Every structure is written in structure tokens, then in C-alpha cells.
Amino acid sequence: MLRRPIVGRLAGQVQARSKVTKAPDLQEKVVNLCRHRGFVYPGSDIYGGLANSFDYGPLGVQMKKNIQDAWWRHFVQSRTDCVGLDSSVILSSRVWEASGHIGNFTDPMTVCKECNSRVRADKLIENASDVTGVEEAGGLSCEAMTSSLRRTS
């Protein structure tokens, strides 16, 4: 007997339930189902929880391990031109400076005063290109973006 993978079964159940309840938020339904089944729990749940922070339950730990193992077999063990490497992403700031990441890569953000949402300034300028006249804002300096945004408000 062939069994669908657990993720497929969960997705099928969520889809089946969504057709009945017609609830608008699929992510909320998936999280609730995973929480109910013991896959994940909100971080610090007994103290009110943290937004976007989850701890893995017994089934979640096993599912995560299975996904990692499948990924490792496919991308590392099945190839002769790849080897595994486990390194930290936390690096000395000198590495980031030497690579040009600090000096050359920035994503200036804007904050909406009404809803407190954060948006990349270049994307906001591009989306309002009919007002700003700027089709591609990715290469603009922070000062140029600020000037362009001030003209639109």
C-alpha cells in the first residue's frame, strides 16, 4: 500500500477543511492543524507566544530530520562533484566589509505612519513610478530615494 507523505496528507486535510469552512487565512489553518497534531508550537506559548517563532514538537522534529536527510541525499550524496560543509553564517564584520556587502548592499526601508508596515524604499518608488518617474530605483542612493519619496508625499 502506498502512503502519501505526511506533508501531503496535511495539505490535503487543510484543503478539504478549507472547502467546508471557507476561512480566509490558509496559513492560520495550517499552523492550527500542525499545532493540534504536535508538529509545531508557538515559541514561549505558555507566556503568550512570540510572533513568527515556533518550536518543533515530536512529529515536527522527525519531519524536519526527514526533509534534511532527503535534501542531503539528493544534493550531496548522489553527486560526485559536491561535498558537505557545515559552517557558521556569523562572520567577523571585516569579512562583510572586504566582500563589499556593507558598503555596497543596502535596502533602505520606509515605515508607514498609519499602519507601521515596513516597505523597501526602492520598491515603493518603483510601484509609484507614474508619480515618481523612476522605473528602476535599485541603483539610487539613499539621498536620491529620500528626495523622490518627499516629492510624492
PDB file of N, CA and C in Angstrom, residues 39-139:
ATOM      1  N   PHE A  39       3.116  19.025  15.555  1.00  0.00           N
ATOM      2  CA  PHE A  39       4.268  19.308  14.699  1.00  0.00           C
ATOM      3  C   PHE A  39       5.022  20.535  15.189  1.00  0.00           C
ATOM      4  N   VAL A  40       4.300  21.603  15.462  1.00  0.00           N
ATOM      5  CA  VAL A  40       4.935  22.838  15.941  1.00  0.00           C
ATOM      6  C   VAL A  40       4.076  23.459  17.034  1.00  0.00           C
ATOM      7  N   TYR A  41       4.749  24.260  17.858  1.00  0.00           N
ATOM      8  CA  TYR A  41       4.070  25.033  18.893  1.00  0.00           C
ATOM      9  C   TYR A  41       4.635  26.448  18.848  1.00  0.00           C
ATOM     10  N   PRO A  42       3.806  27.469  19.051  1.00  0.00           N
ATOM     11  CA  PRO A  42       4.336  28.837  19.086  1.00  0.00           C
ATOM     12  C   PRO A  42       5.396  28.970  20.171  1.00  0.00           C
ATOM     13  N   GLY A  43       6.484  29.682  19.871  1.00  0.00           N
ATOM     14  CA  GLY A  43       7.551  29.881  20.844  1.00  0.00           C
ATOM     15  C   GLY A  43       7.030  30.601  22.076  1.00  0.00           C
ATOM     16  N   SER A  44       7.482  30.184  23.237  1.00  0.00           N
ATOM     17  CA  SER A  44       7.064  30.769  24.526  1.00  0.00           C
ATOM     18  C   SER A  44       5.547  30.769  24.661  1.00  0.00           C
ATOM     19  N   ASP A  45       4.905  29.706  24.229  1.00  0.00           N
ATOM     20  CA  ASP A  45       3.444  29.629  24.175  1.00  0.00           C
ATOM     21  C   ASP A  45       2.788  29.853  25.532  1.00  0.00           C
ATOM     22  N   ILE A  46       3.377  29.316  26.600  1.00  0.00           N
ATOM     23  CA  ILE A  46       2.730  29.462  27.911  1.00  0.00           C
ATOM     24  C   ILE A  46       2.812  30.887  28.437  1.00  0.00           C
ATOM     25  N   TYR A  47       3.653  31.723  27.811  1.00  0.00           N
ATOM     26  CA  TYR A  47       3.764  33.127  28.205  1.00  0.00           C
ATOM     27  C   TYR A  47       3.134  34.053  27.176  1.00  0.00           C
ATOM     28  N   GLY A  48       2.222  33.546  26.388  1.00  0.00           N
ATOM     29  CA  GLY A  48       1.543  34.379  25.407  1.00  0.00           C
ATOM     30  C   GLY A  48       2.052  34.204  23.992  1.00  0.00           C
ATOM     31  N   GLY A  49       3.189  33.535  23.811  1.00  0.00           N
ATOM     32  CA  GLY A  49       3.723  33.265  22.485  1.00  0.00           C
ATOM     33  C   GLY A  49       4.488  34.426  21.882  1.00  0.00           C
ATOM     34  N   LEU A  50       5.299  34.104  20.899  1.00  0.00           N
ATOM     35  CA  LEU A  50       6.058  35.099  20.147  1.00  0.00           C
ATOM     36  C   LEU A  50       5.631  35.011  18.691  1.00  0.00           C
ATOM     37  N   ALA A  51       5.476  36.141  18.047  1.00  0.00           N
ATOM     38  CA  ALA A  51       5.113  36.148  16.631  1.00  0.00           C
ATOM     39  C   ALA A  51       6.247  35.549  15.811  1.00  0.00           C
ATOM     40  N   ASN A  52       5.905  34.687  14.866  1.00  0.00           N
ATOM     41  CA  ASN A  52       6.863  34.094  13.921  1.00  0.00           C
ATOM     42  C   ASN A  52       7.938  33.260  14.587  1.00  0.00           C
ATOM     43  N   SER A  53       7.668  32.716  15.760  1.00  0.00           N
ATOM     44  CA  SER A  53       8.633  31.867  16.443  1.00  0.00           C
ATOM     45  C   SER A  53       7.935  30.567  16.816  1.00  0.00           C
ATOM     46  N   PHE A  54       8.476  29.441  16.349  1.00  0.00           N
ATOM     47  CA  PHE A  54       7.857  28.150  16.622  1.00  0.00           C
ATOM     48  C   PHE A  54       8.890  27.170  17.146  1.00  0.00           C
ATOM     49  N   ASP A  55       8.446  26.294  18.027  1.00  0.00           N
ATOM     50  CA  ASP A  55       9.253  25.179  18.498  1.00  0.00           C
ATOM     51  C   ASP A  55       8.699  23.924  17.844  1.00  0.00           C
ATOM     52  N   TYR A  56       9.594  22.979  17.504  1.00  0.00           N
ATOM     53  CA  TYR A  56       9.158  21.737  16.885  1.00  0.00           C
ATOM     54  C   TYR A  56       8.701  20.753  17.950  1.00  0.00           C
ATOM     55  N   GLY A  57       7.543  20.135  17.718  1.00  0.00           N
ATOM     56  CA  GLY A  57       7.070  19.053  18.564  1.00  0.00           C
ATOM     57  C   GLY A  57       7.679  17.751  18.074  1.00  0.00           C
ATOM     58  N   PRO A  58       7.283  16.612  18.668  1.00  0.00           N
ATOM     59  CA  PRO A  58       7.874  15.319  18.294  1.00  0.00           C
ATOM     60  C   PRO A  58       7.752  15.007  16.801  1.00  0.00           C
ATOM     61  N   LEU A  59       6.584  15.214  16.233  1.00  0.00           N
ATOM     62  CA  LEU A  59       6.413  14.931  14.802  1.00  0.00           C
ATOM     63  C   LEU A  59       7.144  15.952  13.941  1.00  0.00           C
ATOM     64  N   GLY A  60       7.191  17.199  14.399  1.00  0.00           N
ATOM     65  CA  GLY A  60       7.898  18.238  13.654  1.00  0.00           C
ATOM     66  C   GLY A  60       9.386  17.980  13.586  1.00  0.00           C
ATOM     67  N   VAL A  61       9.961  17.521  14.697  1.00  0.00           N
ATOM     68  CA  VAL A  61      11.392  17.197  14.724  1.00  0.00           C
ATOM     69  C   VAL A  61      11.692  16.090  13.724  1.00  0.00           C
ATOM     70  N   GLN A  62      10.850  15.051  13.713  1.00  0.00           N
ATOM     71  CA  GLN A  62      11.077  13.936  12.790  1.00  0.00           C
ATOM     72  C   GLN A  62      10.890  14.368  11.344  1.00  0.00           C
ATOM     73  N   MET A  63       9.860  15.185  11.072  1.00  0.00           N
ATOM     74  CA  MET A  63       9.638  15.660   9.708  1.00  0.00           C
ATOM     75  C   MET A  63      10.813  16.513   9.238  1.00  0.00           C
ATOM     76  N   LYS A  64      11.301  17.399  10.109  1.00  0.00           N
ATOM     77  CA  LYS A  64      12.446  18.243   9.757  1.00  0.00           C
ATOM     78  C   LYS A  64      13.666  17.386   9.434  1.00  0.00           C
ATOM     79  N   LYS A  65      13.915  16.360  10.257  1.00  0.00           N
ATOM     80  CA  LYS A  65      15.054  15.465  10.020  1.00  0.00           C
ATOM     81  C   LYS A  65      14.890  14.724   8.693  1.00  0.00           C
ATOM     82  N   ASN A  66      13.682  14.247   8.399  1.00  0.00           N
ATOM     83  CA  ASN A  66      13.434  13.541   7.137  1.00  0.00           C
ATOM     84  C   ASN A  66      13.675  14.448   5.932  1.00  0.00           C
ATOM     85  N   ILE A  67      13.239  15.701   6.026  1.00  0.00           N
ATOM     86  CA  ILE A  67      13.459  16.654   4.930  1.00  0.00           C
ATOM     87  C   ILE A  67      14.946  16.926   4.755  1.00  0.00           C
ATOM     88  N   GLN A  68      15.654  17.129   5.871  1.00  0.00           N
ATOM     89  CA  GLN A  68      17.096  17.370   5.799  1.00  0.00           C
ATOM     90  C   GLN A  68      17.821  16.170   5.197  1.00  0.00           C
ATOM     91  N   ASP A  69      17.439  14.966   5.615  1.00  0.00           N
ATOM     92  CA  ASP A  69      18.082  13.757   5.090  1.00  0.00           C
ATOM     93  C   ASP A  69      17.825  13.597   3.597  1.00  0.00           C
ATOM     94  N   ALA A  70      16.593  13.859   3.167  1.00  0.00           N
ATOM     95  CA  ALA A  70      16.270  13.754   1.736  1.00  0.00           C
ATOM     96  C   ALA A  70      17.044  14.787   0.936  1.00  0.00           C
ATOM     97  N   TRP A  71      17.128  16.004   1.458  1.00  0.00           N
ATOM     98  CA  TRP A  71      17.886  17.060   0.794  1.00  0.00           C
ATOM     99  C   TRP A  71      19.360  16.657   0.677  1.00  0.00           C
ATOM    100  N   TRP A  72      19.930  16.150   1.765  1.00  0.00           N
ATOM    101  CA  TRP A  72      21.344  15.754   1.792  1.00  0.00           C
ATOM    102  C   TRP A  72      21.613  14.634   0.786  1.00  0.00           C
ATOM    103  N   ARG A  73      20.723  13.634   0.741  1.00  0.00           N
ATOM    104  CA  ARG A  73      20.905  12.544  -0.222  1.00  0.00           C
ATOM    105  C   ARG A  73      20.869  13.077  -1.651  1.00  0.00           C
ATOM    106  N   HIS A  74      19.911  13.959  -1.945  1.00  0.00           N
ATOM    107  CA  HIS A  74      19.738  14.450  -3.312  1.00  0.00           C
ATOM    108  C   HIS A  74      20.863  15.385  -3.751  1.00  0.00           C
ATOM    109  N   PHE A  75      21.220  16.343  -2.914  1.00  0.00           N
ATOM    110  CA  PHE A  75      22.156  17.377  -3.336  1.00  0.00           C
ATOM    111  C   PHE A  75      23.613  17.089  -3.003  1.00  0.00           C
ATOM    112  N   VAL A  76      23.883  16.159  -2.101  1.00  0.00           N
ATOM    113  CA  VAL A  76      25.272  15.898  -1.715  1.00  0.00           C
ATOM    114  C   VAL A  76      25.676  14.464  -2.026  1.00  0.00           C
ATOM    115  N   GLN A  77      24.992  13.485  -1.466  1.00  0.00           N
ATOM    116  CA  GLN A  77      25.420  12.099  -1.604  1.00  0.00           C
ATOM    117  C   GLN A  77      25.246  11.541  -3.009  1.00  0.00           C
ATOM    118  N   SER A  78      24.250  12.001  -3.744  1.00  0.00           N
ATOM    119  CA  SER A  78      24.009  11.453  -5.080  1.00  0.00           C
ATOM    120  C   SER A  78      24.906  12.075  -6.144  1.00  0.00           C
ATOM    121  N   ARG A  79      25.695  13.062  -5.770  1.00  0.00           N
ATOM    122  CA  ARG A  79      26.557  13.743  -6.738  1.00  0.00           C
ATOM    123  C   ARG A  79      28.017  13.496  -6.405  1.00  0.00           C
ATOM    124  N   THR A  80      28.821  13.370  -7.433  1.00  0.00           N
ATOM    125  CA  THR A  80      30.258  13.178  -7.214  1.00  0.00           C
ATOM    126  C   THR A  80      31.005  14.501  -7.186  1.00  0.00           C
ATOM    127  N   ASP A  81      30.365  15.572  -7.628  1.00  0.00           N
ATOM    128  CA  ASP A  81      31.038  16.868  -7.679  1.00  0.00           C
ATOM    129  C   ASP A  81      30.693  17.765  -6.492  1.00  0.00           C
ATOM    130  N   CYS A  82      30.027  17.220  -5.473  1.00  0.00           N
ATOM    131  CA  CYS A  82      29.658  18.010  -4.293  1.00  0.00           C
ATOM    132  C   CYS A  82      30.130  17.316  -3.023  1.00  0.00           C
ATOM    133  N   VAL A  83      30.505  18.120  -2.072  1.00  0.00           N
ATOM    134  CA  VAL A  83      30.853  17.613  -0.744  1.00  0.00           C
ATOM    135  C   VAL A  83      30.094  18.441   0.284  1.00  0.00           C
ATOM    136  N   GLY A  84      29.911  17.876   1.453  1.00  0.00           N
ATOM    137  CA  GLY A  84      29.190  18.576   2.503  1.00  0.00           C
ATOM    138  C   GLY A  84      30.071  19.579   3.219  1.00  0.00           C
ATOM    139  N   LEU A  85      29.454  20.625   3.719  1.00  0.00           N
ATOM    140  CA  LEU A  85      30.155  21.639   4.503  1.00  0.00           C
ATOM    141  C   LEU A  85      29.165  22.202   5.507  1.00  0.00           C
ATOM    142  N   ASP A  86      29.584  22.273   6.742  1.00  0.00           N
ATOM    143  CA  ASP A  86      28.747  22.865   7.785  1.00  0.00           C
ATOM    144  C   ASP A  86      29.546  23.993   8.398  1.00  0.00           C
ATOM    145  N   SER A  87      29.148  25.217   8.118  1.00  0.00           N
ATOM    146  CA  SER A  87      29.887  26.366   8.637  1.00  0.00           C
ATOM    147  C   SER A  87      28.910  27.382   9.205  1.00  0.00           C
ATOM    148  N   SER A  88      29.425  28.263  10.024  1.00  0.00           N
ATOM    149  CA  SER A  88      28.556  29.282  10.612  1.00  0.00           C
ATOM    150  C   SER A  88      28.373  30.435   9.636  1.00  0.00           C
ATOM    151  N   VAL A  89      27.248  31.097   9.744  1.00  0.00           N
ATOM    152  CA  VAL A  89      26.975  32.269   8.924  1.00  0.00           C
ATOM    153  C   VAL A  89      27.432  33.518   9.665  1.00  0.00           C
ATOM    154  N   ILE A  90      27.620  33.388  10.962  1.00  0.00           N
ATOM    155  CA  ILE A  90      28.074  34.518  11.763  1.00  0.00           C
ATOM    156  C   ILE A  90      29.553  34.726  11.465  1.00  0.00           C
ATOM    157  N   LEU A  91      29.869  35.857  10.897  1.00  0.00           N
ATOM    158  CA  LEU A  91      31.236  36.143  10.482  1.00  0.00           C
ATOM    159  C   LEU A  91      31.704  37.454  11.092  1.00  0.00           C
ATOM    160  N   SER A  92      32.996  37.620  11.106  1.00  0.00           N
ATOM    161  CA  SER A  92      33.579  38.880  11.535  1.00  0.00           C
ATOM    162  C   SER A  92      33.119  39.988  10.594  1.00  0.00           C
ATOM    163  N   SER A  93      32.905  41.180  11.115  1.00  0.00           N
ATOM    164  CA  SER A  93      32.468  42.293  10.268  1.00  0.00           C
ATOM    165  C   SER A  93      33.502  42.610   9.192  1.00  0.00           C
ATOM    166  N   ARG A  94      34.763  42.263   9.431  1.00  0.00           N
ATOM    167  CA  ARG A  94      35.801  42.519   8.417  1.00  0.00           C
ATOM    168  C   ARG A  94      35.561  41.690   7.162  1.00  0.00           C
ATOM    169  N   VAL A  95      34.995  40.480   7.314  1.00  0.00           N
ATOM    170  CA  VAL A  95      34.679  39.651   6.145  1.00  0.00           C
ATOM    171  C   VAL A  95      33.611  40.340   5.300  1.00  0.00           C
ATOM    172  N   TRP A  96      32.563  40.865   5.946  1.00  0.00           N
ATOM    173  CA  TRP A  96      31.492  41.551   5.227  1.00  0.00           C
ATOM    174  C   TRP A  96      32.006  42.830   4.571  1.00  0.00           C
ATOM    175  N   GLU A  97      32.904  43.548   5.233  1.00  0.00           N
ATOM    176  CA  GLU A  97      33.486  44.762   4.654  1.00  0.00           C
ATOM    177  C   GLU A  97      34.349  44.416   3.449  1.00  0.00           C
ATOM    178  N   ALA A  98      35.196  43.389   3.580  1.00  0.00           N
ATOM    179  CA  ALA A  98      36.095  43.003   2.492  1.00  0.00           C
ATOM    180  C   ALA A  98      35.325  42.525   1.264  1.00  0.00           C
ATOM    181  N   SER A  99      34.190  41.884   1.472  1.00  0.00           N
ATOM    182  CA  SER A  99      33.407  41.376   0.343  1.00  0.00           C
ATOM    183  C   SER A  99      32.565  42.465  -0.314  1.00  0.00           C
ATOM    184  N   GLY A 100      32.494  43.632   0.321  1.00  0.00           N
ATOM    185  CA  GLY A 100      31.721  44.732  -0.245  1.00  0.00           C
ATOM    186  C   GLY A 100      30.268  44.747   0.179  1.00  0.00           C
ATOM    187  N   HIS A 101      29.861  43.806   1.019  1.00  0.00           N
ATOM    188  CA  HIS A 101      28.456  43.746   1.422  1.00  0.00           C
ATOM    189  C   HIS A 101      28.029  44.966   2.229  1.00  0.00           C
ATOM    190  N   ILE A 102      28.872  45.440   3.116  1.00  0.00           N
ATOM    191  CA  ILE A 102      28.490  46.567   3.972  1.00  0.00           C
ATOM    192  C   ILE A 102      28.440  47.860   3.171  1.00  0.00           C
ATOM    193  N   GLY A 103      29.429  48.090   2.322  1.00  0.00           N
ATOM    194  CA  GLY A 103      29.487  49.338   1.570  1.00  0.00           C
ATOM    195  C   GLY A 103      28.569  49.393   0.366  1.00  0.00           C
ATOM    196  N   ASN A 104      28.260  48.229  -0.231  1.00  0.00           N
ATOM    197  CA  ASN A 104      27.541  48.232  -1.499  1.00  0.00           C
ATOM    198  C   ASN A 104      26.105  47.735  -1.444  1.00  0.00           C
ATOM    199  N   PHE A 105      25.744  47.000  -0.419  1.00  0.00           N
ATOM    200  CA  PHE A 105      24.411  46.410  -0.386  1.00  0.00           C
ATOM    201  C   PHE A 105      23.613  46.973   0.775  1.00  0.00           C
ATOM    202  N   THR A 106      22.619  47.774   0.453  1.00  0.00           N
ATOM    203  CA  THR A 106      21.708  48.294   1.467  1.00  0.00           C
ATOM    204  C   THR A 106      20.297  48.253   0.912  1.00  0.00           C
ATOM    205  N   ASP A 107      19.355  48.072   1.768  1.00  0.00           N
ATOM    206  CA  ASP A 107      17.946  48.121   1.407  1.00  0.00           C
ATOM    207  C   ASP A 107      17.271  49.140   2.311  1.00  0.00           C
ATOM    208  N   PRO A 108      17.303  50.426   1.913  1.00  0.00           N
ATOM    209  CA  PRO A 108      16.639  51.438   2.739  1.00  0.00           C
ATOM    210  C   PRO A 108      15.154  51.103   2.889  1.00  0.00           C
ATOM    211  N   MET A 109      14.653  51.255   4.099  1.00  0.00           N
ATOM    212  CA  MET A 109      13.266  50.926   4.403  1.00  0.00           C
ATOM    213  C   MET A 109      12.482  52.191   4.735  1.00  0.00           C
ATOM    214  N   THR A 110      11.194  52.142   4.468  1.00  0.00           N
ATOM    215  CA  THR A 110      10.290  53.210   4.878  1.00  0.00           C
ATOM    216  C   THR A 110       9.245  52.595   5.802  1.00  0.00           C
ATOM    217  N   VAL A 111       8.708  53.405   6.685  1.00  0.00           N
ATOM    218  CA  VAL A 111       7.690  52.937   7.625  1.00  0.00           C
ATOM    219  C   VAL A 111       6.430  53.767   7.428  1.00  0.00           C
ATOM    220  N   CYS A 112       5.314  53.090   7.229  1.00  0.00           N
ATOM    221  CA  CYS A 112       4.026  53.768   7.092  1.00  0.00           C
ATOM    222  C   CYS A 112       3.603  54.273   8.469  1.00  0.00           C
ATOM    223  N   LYS A 113       3.296  55.563   8.552  1.00  0.00           N
ATOM    224  CA  LYS A 113       2.911  56.147   9.839  1.00  0.00           C
ATOM    225  C   LYS A 113       1.514  55.726  10.276  1.00  0.00           C
ATOM    226  N   GLU A 114       0.705  55.229   9.351  1.00  0.00           N
ATOM    227  CA  GLU A 114      -0.661  54.823   9.698  1.00  0.00           C
ATOM    228  C   GLU A 114      -0.736  53.385  10.192  1.00  0.00           C
ATOM    229  N   CYS A 115      -0.053  52.453   9.488  1.00  0.00           N
ATOM    230  CA  CYS A 115      -0.182  51.035   9.857  1.00  0.00           C
ATOM    231  C   CYS A 115       1.123  50.422  10.362  1.00  0.00           C
ATOM    232  N   ASN A 116       2.204  51.197  10.392  1.00  0.00           N
ATOM    233  CA  ASN A 116       3.526  50.748  10.859  1.00  0.00           C
ATOM    234  C   ASN A 116       4.129  49.624  10.024  1.00  0.00           C
ATOM    235  N   SER A 117       3.652  49.422   8.796  1.00  0.00           N
ATOM    236  CA  SER A 117       4.262  48.405   7.941  1.00  0.00           C
ATOM    237  C   SER A 117       5.565  48.955   7.363  1.00  0.00           C
ATOM    238  N   ARG A 118       6.519  48.051   7.145  1.00  0.00           N
ATOM    239  CA  ARG A 118       7.816  48.433   6.590  1.00  0.00           C
ATOM    240  C   ARG A 118       7.886  47.976   5.141  1.00  0.00           C
ATOM    241  N   VAL A 119       8.376  48.865   4.281  1.00  0.00           N
ATOM    242  CA  VAL A 119       8.471  48.588   2.850  1.00  0.00           C
ATOM    243  C   VAL A 119       9.828  49.067   2.363  1.00  0.00           C
ATOM    244  N   ARG A 120      10.433  48.299   1.448  1.00  0.00           N
ATOM    245  CA  ARG A 120      11.692  48.755   0.856  1.00  0.00           C
ATOM    246  C   ARG A 120      11.428  50.025   0.060  1.00  0.00           C
ATOM    247  N   ALA A 121      12.263  51.027   0.270  1.00  0.00           N
ATOM    248  CA  ALA A 121      12.075  52.330  -0.374  1.00  0.00           C
ATOM    249  C   ALA A 121      12.135  52.211  -1.891  1.00  0.00           C
ATOM    250  N   ASP A 122      13.072  51.415  -2.420  1.00  0.00           N
ATOM    251  CA  ASP A 122      13.188  51.305  -3.874  1.00  0.00           C
ATOM    252  C   ASP A 122      11.933  50.690  -4.490  1.00  0.00           C
ATOM    253  N   LYS A 123      11.338  49.712  -3.821  1.00  0.00           N
ATOM    254  CA  LYS A 123      10.119  49.085  -4.349  1.00  0.00           C
ATOM    255  C   LYS A 123       8.938  50.047  -4.289  1.00  0.00           C
ATOM    256  N   LEU A 124       8.876  50.843  -3.235  1.00  0.00           N
ATOM    257  CA  LEU A 124       7.810  51.837  -3.113  1.00  0.00           C
ATOM    258  C   LEU A 124       7.906  52.869  -4.234  1.00  0.00           C
ATOM    259  N   ILE A 125       9.121  53.318  -4.513  1.00  0.00           N
ATOM    260  CA  ILE A 125       9.344  54.304  -5.581  1.00  0.00           C
ATOM    261  C   ILE A 125       8.986  53.712  -6.939  1.00  0.00           C
ATOM    262  N   GLU A 126       9.404  52.460  -7.181  1.00  0.00           N
ATOM    263  CA  GLU A 126       9.105  51.804  -8.458  1.00  0.00           C
ATOM    264  C   GLU A 126       7.603  51.577  -8.630  1.00  0.00           C
ATOM    265  N   ASN A 127       6.921  51.194  -7.548  1.00  0.00           N
ATOM    266  CA  ASN A 127       5.473  50.961  -7.632  1.00  0.00           C
ATOM    267  C   ASN A 127       4.700  52.245  -7.894  1.00  0.00           C
ATOM    268  N   ALA A 128       5.283  53.370  -7.526  1.00  0.00           N
ATOM    269  CA  ALA A 128       4.648  54.670  -7.775  1.00  0.00           C
ATOM    270  C   ALA A 128       5.345  55.381  -8.924  1.00  0.00           C
ATOM    271  N   SER A 129       5.841  54.625  -9.893  1.00  0.00           N
ATOM    272  CA  SER A 129       6.630  55.214 -10.981  1.00  0.00           C
ATOM    273  C   SER A 129       5.836  56.226 -11.797  1.00  0.00           C
ATOM    274  N   ASP A 130       4.514  56.099 -11.836  1.00  0.00           N
ATOM    275  CA  ASP A 130       3.719  57.089 -12.561  1.00  0.00           C
ATOM    276  C   ASP A 130       3.807  58.463 -11.899  1.00  0.00           C
ATOM    277  N   VAL A 131       4.074  58.496 -10.582  1.00  0.00           N
ATOM    278  CA  VAL A 131       4.226  59.763  -9.859  1.00  0.00           C
ATOM    279  C   VAL A 131       5.694  60.164  -9.771  1.00  0.00           C
ATOM    280  N   THR A 132       6.567  59.181  -9.466  1.00  0.00           N
ATOM    281  CA  THR A 132       7.986  59.487  -9.258  1.00  0.00           C
ATOM    282  C   THR A 132       8.748  59.638 -10.558  1.00  0.00           C
ATOM    283  N   GLY A 133       8.282  58.980 -11.613  1.00  0.00           N
ATOM    284  CA  GLY A 133       9.008  58.995 -12.877  1.00  0.00           C
ATOM    285  C   GLY A 133      10.216  58.082 -12.868  1.00  0.00           C
ATOM    286  N   VAL A 134      10.353  57.258 -11.833  1.00  0.00           N
ATOM    287  CA  VAL A 134      11.501  56.356 -11.699  1.00  0.00           C
ATOM    288  C   VAL A 134      11.020  54.925 -11.915  1.00  0.00           C
ATOM    289  N   GLU A 135      11.513  54.296 -12.984  1.00  0.00           N
ATOM    290  CA  GLU A 135      11.140  52.912 -13.285  1.00  0.00           C
ATOM    291  C   GLU A 135      11.994  51.915 -12.508  1.00  0.00           C
ATOM    292  N   GLU A 136      13.281  52.221 -12.338  1.00  0.00           N
ATOM    293  CA  GLU A 136      14.234  51.331 -11.665  1.00  0.00           C
ATOM    294  C   GLU A 136      14.943  52.127 -10.585  1.00  0.00           C
ATOM    295  N   ALA A 137      14.619  51.856  -9.308  1.00  0.00           N
ATOM    296  CA  ALA A 137      15.186  52.623  -8.200  1.00  0.00           C
ATOM    297  C   ALA A 137      16.284  51.870  -7.462  1.00  0.00           C
ATOM    298  N   GLY A 138      16.604  50.652  -7.892  1.00  0.00           N
ATOM    299  CA  GLY A 138      17.587  49.834  -7.186  1.00  0.00           C
ATOM    300  C   GLY A 138      18.963  50.451  -7.082  1.00  0.00           C
ATOM    301  N   GLY A 139      19.367  51.259  -8.033  1.00  0.00           N
ATOM    302  CA  GLY A 139      20.703  51.846  -8.012  1.00  0.00           C
ATOM    303  C   GLY A 139      20.774  53.232  -7.406  1.00  0.00           C
TER     304      GLY A 139
END
